[in-house]
CSV table of C-alpha atoms in Angstrom, one decimal:
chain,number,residue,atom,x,y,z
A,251,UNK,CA,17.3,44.1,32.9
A,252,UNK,CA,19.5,44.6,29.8
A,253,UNK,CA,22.2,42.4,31.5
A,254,UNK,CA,19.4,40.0,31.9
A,255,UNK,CA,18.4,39.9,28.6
A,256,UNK,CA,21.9,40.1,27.1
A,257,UNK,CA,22.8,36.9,28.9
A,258,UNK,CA,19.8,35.2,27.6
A,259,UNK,CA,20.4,35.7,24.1
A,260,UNK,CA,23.2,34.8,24.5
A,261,UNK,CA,22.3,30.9,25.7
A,262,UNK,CA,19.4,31.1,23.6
A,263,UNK,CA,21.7,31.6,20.3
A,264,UNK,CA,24.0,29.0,21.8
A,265,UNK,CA,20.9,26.7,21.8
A,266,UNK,CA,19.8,27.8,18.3
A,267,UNK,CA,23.5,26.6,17.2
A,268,UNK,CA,23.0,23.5,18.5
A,269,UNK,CA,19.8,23.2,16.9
A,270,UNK,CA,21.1,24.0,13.6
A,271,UNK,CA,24.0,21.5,14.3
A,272,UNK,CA,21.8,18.5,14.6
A,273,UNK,CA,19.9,19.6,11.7
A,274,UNK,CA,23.1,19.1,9.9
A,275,UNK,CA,23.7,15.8,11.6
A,276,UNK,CA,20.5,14.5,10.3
A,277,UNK,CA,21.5,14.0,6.8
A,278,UNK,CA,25.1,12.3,7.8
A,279,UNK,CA,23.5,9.7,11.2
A,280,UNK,CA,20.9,8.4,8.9
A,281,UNK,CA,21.9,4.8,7.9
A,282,UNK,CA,22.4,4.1,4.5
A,283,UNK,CA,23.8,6.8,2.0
A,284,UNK,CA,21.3,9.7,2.2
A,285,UNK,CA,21.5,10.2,-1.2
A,286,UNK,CA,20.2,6.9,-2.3
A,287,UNK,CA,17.4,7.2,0.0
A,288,UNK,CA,16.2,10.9,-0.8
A,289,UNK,CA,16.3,9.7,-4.3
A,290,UNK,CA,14.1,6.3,-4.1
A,291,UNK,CA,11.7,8.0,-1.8
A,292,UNK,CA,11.3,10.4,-4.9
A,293,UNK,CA,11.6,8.4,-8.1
A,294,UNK,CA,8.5,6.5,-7.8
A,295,UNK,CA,10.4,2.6,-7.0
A,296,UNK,CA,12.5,3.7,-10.1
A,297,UNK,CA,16.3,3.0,-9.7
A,298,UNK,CA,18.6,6.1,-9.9
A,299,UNK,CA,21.2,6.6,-11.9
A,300,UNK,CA,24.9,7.2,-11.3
A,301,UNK,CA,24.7,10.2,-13.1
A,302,UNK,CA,21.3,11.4,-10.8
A,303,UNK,CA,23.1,10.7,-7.3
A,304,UNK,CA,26.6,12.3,-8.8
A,305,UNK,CA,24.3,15.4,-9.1
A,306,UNK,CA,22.6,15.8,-5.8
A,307,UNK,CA,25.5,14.9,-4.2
A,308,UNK,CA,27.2,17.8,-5.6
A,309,UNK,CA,23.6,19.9,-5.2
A,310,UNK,CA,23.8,19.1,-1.6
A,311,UNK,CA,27.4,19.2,-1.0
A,312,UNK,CA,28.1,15.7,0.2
A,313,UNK,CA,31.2,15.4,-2.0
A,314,UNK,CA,33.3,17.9,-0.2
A,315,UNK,CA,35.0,17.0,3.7
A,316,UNK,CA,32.5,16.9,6.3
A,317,UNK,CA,34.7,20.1,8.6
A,318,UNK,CA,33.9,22.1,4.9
A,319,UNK,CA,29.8,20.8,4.5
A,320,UNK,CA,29.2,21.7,8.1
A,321,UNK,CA,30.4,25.2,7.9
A,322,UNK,CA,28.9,25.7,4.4
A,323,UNK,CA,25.3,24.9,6.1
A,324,UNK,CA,26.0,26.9,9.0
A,325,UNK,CA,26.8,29.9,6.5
A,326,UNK,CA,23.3,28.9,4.5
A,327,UNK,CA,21.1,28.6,7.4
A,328,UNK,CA,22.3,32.1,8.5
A,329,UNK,CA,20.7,33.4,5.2
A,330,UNK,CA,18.0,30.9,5.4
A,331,UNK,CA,19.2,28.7,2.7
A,332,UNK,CA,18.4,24.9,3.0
A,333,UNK,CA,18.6,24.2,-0.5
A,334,UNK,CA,15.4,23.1,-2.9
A,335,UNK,CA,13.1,20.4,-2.1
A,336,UNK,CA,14.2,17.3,-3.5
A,337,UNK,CA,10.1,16.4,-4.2
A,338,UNK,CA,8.9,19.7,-5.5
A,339,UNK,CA,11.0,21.6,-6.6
A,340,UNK,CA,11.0,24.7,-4.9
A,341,UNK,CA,13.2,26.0,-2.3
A,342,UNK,CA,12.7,24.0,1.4
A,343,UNK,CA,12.7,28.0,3.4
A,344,UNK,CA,9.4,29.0,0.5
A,345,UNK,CA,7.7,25.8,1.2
A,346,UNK,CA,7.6,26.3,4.8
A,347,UNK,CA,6.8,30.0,4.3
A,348,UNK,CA,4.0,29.2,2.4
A,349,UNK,CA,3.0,25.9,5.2
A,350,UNK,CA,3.2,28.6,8.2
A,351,UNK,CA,0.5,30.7,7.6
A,352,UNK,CA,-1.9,28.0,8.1
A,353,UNK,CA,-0.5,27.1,11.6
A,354,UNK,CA,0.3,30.1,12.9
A,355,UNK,CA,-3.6,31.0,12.3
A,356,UNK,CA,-4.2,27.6,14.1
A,357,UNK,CA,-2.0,28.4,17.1
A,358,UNK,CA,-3.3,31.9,17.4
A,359,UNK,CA,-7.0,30.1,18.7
A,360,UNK,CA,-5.4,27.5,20.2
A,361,UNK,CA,-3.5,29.1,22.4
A,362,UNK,CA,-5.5,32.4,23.8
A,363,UNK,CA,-8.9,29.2,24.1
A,364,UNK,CA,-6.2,27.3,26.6
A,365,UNK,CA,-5.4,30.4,28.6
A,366,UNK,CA,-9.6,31.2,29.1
A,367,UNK,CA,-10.3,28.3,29.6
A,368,UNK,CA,-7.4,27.0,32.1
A,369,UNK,CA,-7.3,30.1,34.0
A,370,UNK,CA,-11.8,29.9,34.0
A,371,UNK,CA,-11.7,26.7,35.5
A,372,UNK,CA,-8.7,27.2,37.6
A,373,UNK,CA,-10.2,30.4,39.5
A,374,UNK,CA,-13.9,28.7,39.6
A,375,UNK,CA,-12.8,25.7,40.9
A,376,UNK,CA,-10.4,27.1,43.7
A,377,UNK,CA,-13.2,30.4,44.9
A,378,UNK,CA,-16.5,28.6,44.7
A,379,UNK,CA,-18.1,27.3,48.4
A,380,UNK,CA,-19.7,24.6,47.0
A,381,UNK,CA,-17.2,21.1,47.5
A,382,UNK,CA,-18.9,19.3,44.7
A,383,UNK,CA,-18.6,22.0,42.3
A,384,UNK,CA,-15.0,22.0,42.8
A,385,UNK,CA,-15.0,18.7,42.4
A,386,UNK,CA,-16.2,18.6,39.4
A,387,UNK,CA,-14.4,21.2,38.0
A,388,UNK,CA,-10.8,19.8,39.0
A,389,UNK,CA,-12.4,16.1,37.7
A,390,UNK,CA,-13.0,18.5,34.4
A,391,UNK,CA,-9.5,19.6,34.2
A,392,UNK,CA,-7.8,16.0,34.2
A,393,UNK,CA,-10.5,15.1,31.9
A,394,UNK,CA,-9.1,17.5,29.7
A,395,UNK,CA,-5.1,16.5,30.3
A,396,UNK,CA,-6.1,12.7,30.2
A,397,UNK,CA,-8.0,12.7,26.9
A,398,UNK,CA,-5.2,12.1,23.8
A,399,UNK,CA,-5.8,14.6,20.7
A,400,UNK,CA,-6.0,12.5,17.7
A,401,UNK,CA,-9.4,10.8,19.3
A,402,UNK,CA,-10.7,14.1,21.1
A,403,UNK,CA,-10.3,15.4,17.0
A,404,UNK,CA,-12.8,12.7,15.6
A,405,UNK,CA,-15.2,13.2,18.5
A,406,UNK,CA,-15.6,16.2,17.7
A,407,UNK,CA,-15.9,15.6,13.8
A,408,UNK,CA,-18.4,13.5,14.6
A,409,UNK,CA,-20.8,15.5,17.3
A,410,UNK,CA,-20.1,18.7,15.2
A,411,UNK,CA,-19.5,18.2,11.9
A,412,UNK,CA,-21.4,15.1,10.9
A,413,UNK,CA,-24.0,14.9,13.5
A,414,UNK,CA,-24.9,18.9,13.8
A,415,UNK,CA,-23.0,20.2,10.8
A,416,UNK,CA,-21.9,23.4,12.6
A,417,UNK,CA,-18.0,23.1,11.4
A,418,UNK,CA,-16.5,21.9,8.2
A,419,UNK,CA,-14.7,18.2,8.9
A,420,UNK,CA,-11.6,18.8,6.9
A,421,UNK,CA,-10.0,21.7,5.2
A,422,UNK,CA,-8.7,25.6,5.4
A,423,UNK,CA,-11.4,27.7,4.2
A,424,UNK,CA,-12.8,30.1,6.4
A,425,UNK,CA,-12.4,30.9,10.2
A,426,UNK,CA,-14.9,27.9,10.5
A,427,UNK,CA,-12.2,25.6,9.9
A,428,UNK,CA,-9.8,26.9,12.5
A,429,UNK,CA,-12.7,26.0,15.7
A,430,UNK,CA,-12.6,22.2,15.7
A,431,UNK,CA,-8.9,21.7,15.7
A,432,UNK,CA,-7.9,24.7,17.9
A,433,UNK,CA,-10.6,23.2,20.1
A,434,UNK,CA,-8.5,19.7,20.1
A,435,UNK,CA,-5.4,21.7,20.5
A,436,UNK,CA,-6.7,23.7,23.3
A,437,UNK,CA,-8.4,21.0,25.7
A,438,UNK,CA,-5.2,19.4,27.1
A,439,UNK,CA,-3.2,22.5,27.6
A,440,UNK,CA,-6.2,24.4,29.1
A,441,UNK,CA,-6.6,21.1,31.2
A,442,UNK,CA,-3.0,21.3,32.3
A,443,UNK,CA,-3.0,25.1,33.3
A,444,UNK,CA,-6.2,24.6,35.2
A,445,UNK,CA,-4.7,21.9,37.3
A,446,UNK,CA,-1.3,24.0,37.8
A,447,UNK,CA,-2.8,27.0,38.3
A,448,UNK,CA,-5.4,25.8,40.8
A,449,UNK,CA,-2.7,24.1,43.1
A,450,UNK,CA,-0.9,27.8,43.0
A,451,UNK,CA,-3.9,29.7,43.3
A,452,UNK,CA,-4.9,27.4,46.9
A,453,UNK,CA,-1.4,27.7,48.3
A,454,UNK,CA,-1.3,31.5,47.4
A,455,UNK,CA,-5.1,32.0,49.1
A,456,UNK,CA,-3.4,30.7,52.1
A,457,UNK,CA,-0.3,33.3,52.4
A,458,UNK,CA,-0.2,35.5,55.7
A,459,UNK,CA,-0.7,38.7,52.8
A,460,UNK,CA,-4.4,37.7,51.4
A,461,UNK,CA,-5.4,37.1,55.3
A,462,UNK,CA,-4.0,40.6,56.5
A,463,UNK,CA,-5.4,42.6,53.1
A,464,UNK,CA,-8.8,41.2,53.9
A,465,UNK,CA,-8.5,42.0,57.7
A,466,UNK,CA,-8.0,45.5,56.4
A,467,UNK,CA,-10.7,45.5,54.2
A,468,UNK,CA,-9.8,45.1,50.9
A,469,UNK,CA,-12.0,43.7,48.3
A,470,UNK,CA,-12.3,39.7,48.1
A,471,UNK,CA,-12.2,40.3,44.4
A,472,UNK,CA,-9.3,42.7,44.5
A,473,UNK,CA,-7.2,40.6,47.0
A,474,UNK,CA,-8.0,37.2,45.1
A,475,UNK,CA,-7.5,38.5,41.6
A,476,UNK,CA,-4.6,41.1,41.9
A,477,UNK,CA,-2.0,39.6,44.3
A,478,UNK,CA,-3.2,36.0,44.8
A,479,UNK,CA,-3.6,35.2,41.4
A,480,UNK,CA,-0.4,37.1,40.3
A,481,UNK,CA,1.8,35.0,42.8
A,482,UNK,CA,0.2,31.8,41.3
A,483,UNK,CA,0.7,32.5,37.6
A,484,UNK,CA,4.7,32.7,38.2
A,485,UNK,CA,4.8,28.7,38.0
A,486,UNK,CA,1.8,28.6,35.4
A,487,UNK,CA,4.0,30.7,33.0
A,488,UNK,CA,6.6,28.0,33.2
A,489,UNK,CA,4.2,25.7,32.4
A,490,UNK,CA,2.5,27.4,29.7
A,491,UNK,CA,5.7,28.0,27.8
A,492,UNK,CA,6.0,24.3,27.6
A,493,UNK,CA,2.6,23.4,26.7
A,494,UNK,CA,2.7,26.3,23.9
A,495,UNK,CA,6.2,24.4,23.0
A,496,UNK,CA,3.9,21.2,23.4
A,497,UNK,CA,1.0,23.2,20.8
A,498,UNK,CA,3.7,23.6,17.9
A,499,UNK,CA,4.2,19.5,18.0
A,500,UNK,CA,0.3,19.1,18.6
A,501,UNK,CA,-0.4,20.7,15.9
A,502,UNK,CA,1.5,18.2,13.5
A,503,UNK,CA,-1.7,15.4,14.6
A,504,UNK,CA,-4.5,18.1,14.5
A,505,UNK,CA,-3.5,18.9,11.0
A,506,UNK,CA,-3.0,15.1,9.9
A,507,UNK,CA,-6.9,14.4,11.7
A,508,UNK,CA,-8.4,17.1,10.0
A,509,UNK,CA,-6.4,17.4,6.9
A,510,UNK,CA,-5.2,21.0,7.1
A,511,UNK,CA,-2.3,22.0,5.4
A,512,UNK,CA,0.6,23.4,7.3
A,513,UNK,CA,3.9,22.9,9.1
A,514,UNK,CA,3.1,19.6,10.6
A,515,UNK,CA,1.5,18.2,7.3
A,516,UNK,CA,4.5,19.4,5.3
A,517,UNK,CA,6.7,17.6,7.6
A,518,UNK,CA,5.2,14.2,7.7
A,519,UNK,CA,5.3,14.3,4.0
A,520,UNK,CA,9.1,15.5,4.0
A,521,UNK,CA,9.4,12.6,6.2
A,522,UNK,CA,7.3,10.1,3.7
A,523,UNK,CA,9.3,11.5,0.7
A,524,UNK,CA,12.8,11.6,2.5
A,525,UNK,CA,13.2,15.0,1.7
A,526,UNK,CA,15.7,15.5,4.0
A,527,UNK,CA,16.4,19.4,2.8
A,528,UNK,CA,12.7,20.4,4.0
A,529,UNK,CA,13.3,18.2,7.0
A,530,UNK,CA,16.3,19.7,7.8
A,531,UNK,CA,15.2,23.3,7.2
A,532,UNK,CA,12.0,22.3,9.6
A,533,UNK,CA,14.1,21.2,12.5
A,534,UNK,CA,16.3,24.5,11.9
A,535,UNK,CA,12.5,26.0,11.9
A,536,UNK,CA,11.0,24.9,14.9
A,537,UNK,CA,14.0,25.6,16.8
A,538,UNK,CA,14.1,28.8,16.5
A,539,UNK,CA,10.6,29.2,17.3
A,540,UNK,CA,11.2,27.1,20.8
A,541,UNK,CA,13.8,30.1,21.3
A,542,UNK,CA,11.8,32.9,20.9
A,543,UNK,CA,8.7,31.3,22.7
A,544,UNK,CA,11.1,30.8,25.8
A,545,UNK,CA,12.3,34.0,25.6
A,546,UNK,CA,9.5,35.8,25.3
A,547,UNK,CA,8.4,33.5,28.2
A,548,UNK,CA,11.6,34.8,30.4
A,549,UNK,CA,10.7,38.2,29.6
A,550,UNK,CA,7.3,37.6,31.3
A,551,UNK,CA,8.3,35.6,34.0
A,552,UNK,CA,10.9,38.5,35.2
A,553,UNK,CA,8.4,41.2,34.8
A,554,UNK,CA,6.3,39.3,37.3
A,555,UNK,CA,8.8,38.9,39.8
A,556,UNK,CA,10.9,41.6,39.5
A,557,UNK,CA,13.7,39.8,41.5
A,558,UNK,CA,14.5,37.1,38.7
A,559,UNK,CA,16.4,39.5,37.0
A,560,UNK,CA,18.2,40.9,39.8
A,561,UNK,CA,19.6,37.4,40.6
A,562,UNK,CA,18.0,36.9,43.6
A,563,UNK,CA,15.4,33.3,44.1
A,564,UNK,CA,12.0,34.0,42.7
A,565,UNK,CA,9.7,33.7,45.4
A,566,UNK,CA,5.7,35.8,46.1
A,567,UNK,CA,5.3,39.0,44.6
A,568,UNK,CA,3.2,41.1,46.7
């Protein structure tokens, strides 16, 4: 296990390096002199001065060769240092630290609602007797994938916040706030795990094992729950790592449709702003969250099958 986990750290810092690596190339592929552009999307139309663009070149380090900016920033974003915002002010790592909280809270509903949900319907649909139930509930589950997130958002602003004011519309006060968008956060990936898991589930049902332990006289509830639905989750975690990947990027439009302020509204107004220093720290940002969502992800996926981290196929877990 240690081995196993050595060697993924290891590719997953390879990957953070390459993350922070296009971070840095973001400044230097834009077209145009990034300078100029930071400054007009900050001045208000004004024109800047020679004397303004001498000074954030030399703030940002675009004067010096490229070989000495790129391991300058490598060296900063080690400590976490992405210079100050070029709109506020303050330094690009404090305004994401103060954004976080915000969506953190938002993903920690949104993402425990998909799993109920998913796994719910999933189980439901694949155990009941009764065809048209099933049906229904599969019908249910590419309802939920098929419906985009920005529009599911207003539906629900409308049915439950203007219509029956149950939930506030916009906002972050409260734990009331958080329901509506973790809701339109949750609906597609639940939607997605139902449909995975369900296929997974059915083909696991049908496994010489669950026929035998039922011939024996084991609990229909035991058999299905324990060792069917164990075997099943190993390609649902796969999938679930994405969608929660998926959630972080969602979250930019729930925010924007309900006017919350966090990681994905900051962005957007980096982007509006060209403030390429909170930009660059959010790219540096997310991936390092993608990285320690996957691993955490690999970590699970080996303690369900046992033989992924002896280097042998993953296959059913009995």
């Amino acid at each position: 296990m240690s081995r196993y986990l050595l060697q993924r750290l290891l590719s997953l810092a390879l990957v953070l390096l390459v993350a922070v690596s296009l971070s840095f190339a973001l400044v230097h592929l834009l077209p145009g002199d990034p300078v100029e552009l930071m400054l007009d999307g900050n001045l208000g139309g004004l024109q800047a001065t020679p004397e303004q663009e001498a000074a954030l070149r030399h703030e940002l380090g675009l004067d010096r060769p490229i070989a000495e900016q790129y391991l300058a920033f490598l060296g900063n974003a080690l400590t976490g240092d992405f210079g100050r915002s070029i709109a506020s002010g303050q330094p690009a790592v404090l305004a994401i630290a103060e954004a976080a909280p915000a969506s953190l809270a938002l993903l920690a509903l949104a993402l425990p609602l998909s799993l109920l949900a998913g796994v719910a319907v999933a189980v439901a649909a694949t155990l009941t007797r009764r065809r048209v139930l099933s049906g229904a509930l599969a019908g249910l589950a590419v309802l939920g994938v098929s419906m985009p997130g920005y529009w599911l958002g207003i539906l629900l602003i409308e049915g439950l916040s203007f219509r029956l004011p149950l939930f506030p519309a916009t906002g972050n006060e409260g734990l009331r706030s958080l329901v509506l968008p973790a809701i339109t956060l949750a609906v597609p990936s639940a939607g997605m795990i139902a449909q995975v898991l369900r296929g997974s589930l059915r083909h696991a049902l049908a496994e010489p094992y669950v026929t035998t332990a039922l011939a024996k006289g084991a609990s229909p509830v035991r058999v299905n729950l324990r060792h069917a639905l164990r075997n099943a989750a190993l390609p649902a975690v796969t999938v679930v790592g994405m969608l929660t990947g998926g959630l972080i990027g969602g979250a930019t439009v729930a925010e924007i449709v309900f006017g919350r302020a966090g990681l994905g509204r900051l962005l957007v107004t980096a982007i509006a702003h060209r403030d390429m220093t909170v930009v660059q720290a959010m790219v540096v940002f997310v991936g390092a969250a993608y990285i320690v969502l996957n691993l955490l992800i690999d970590l699970l996926y080996s303690w369900l099958d046992p033989r992924v981290t002896a280097g042998r196929p993953a296959g059913r877990t009995t």
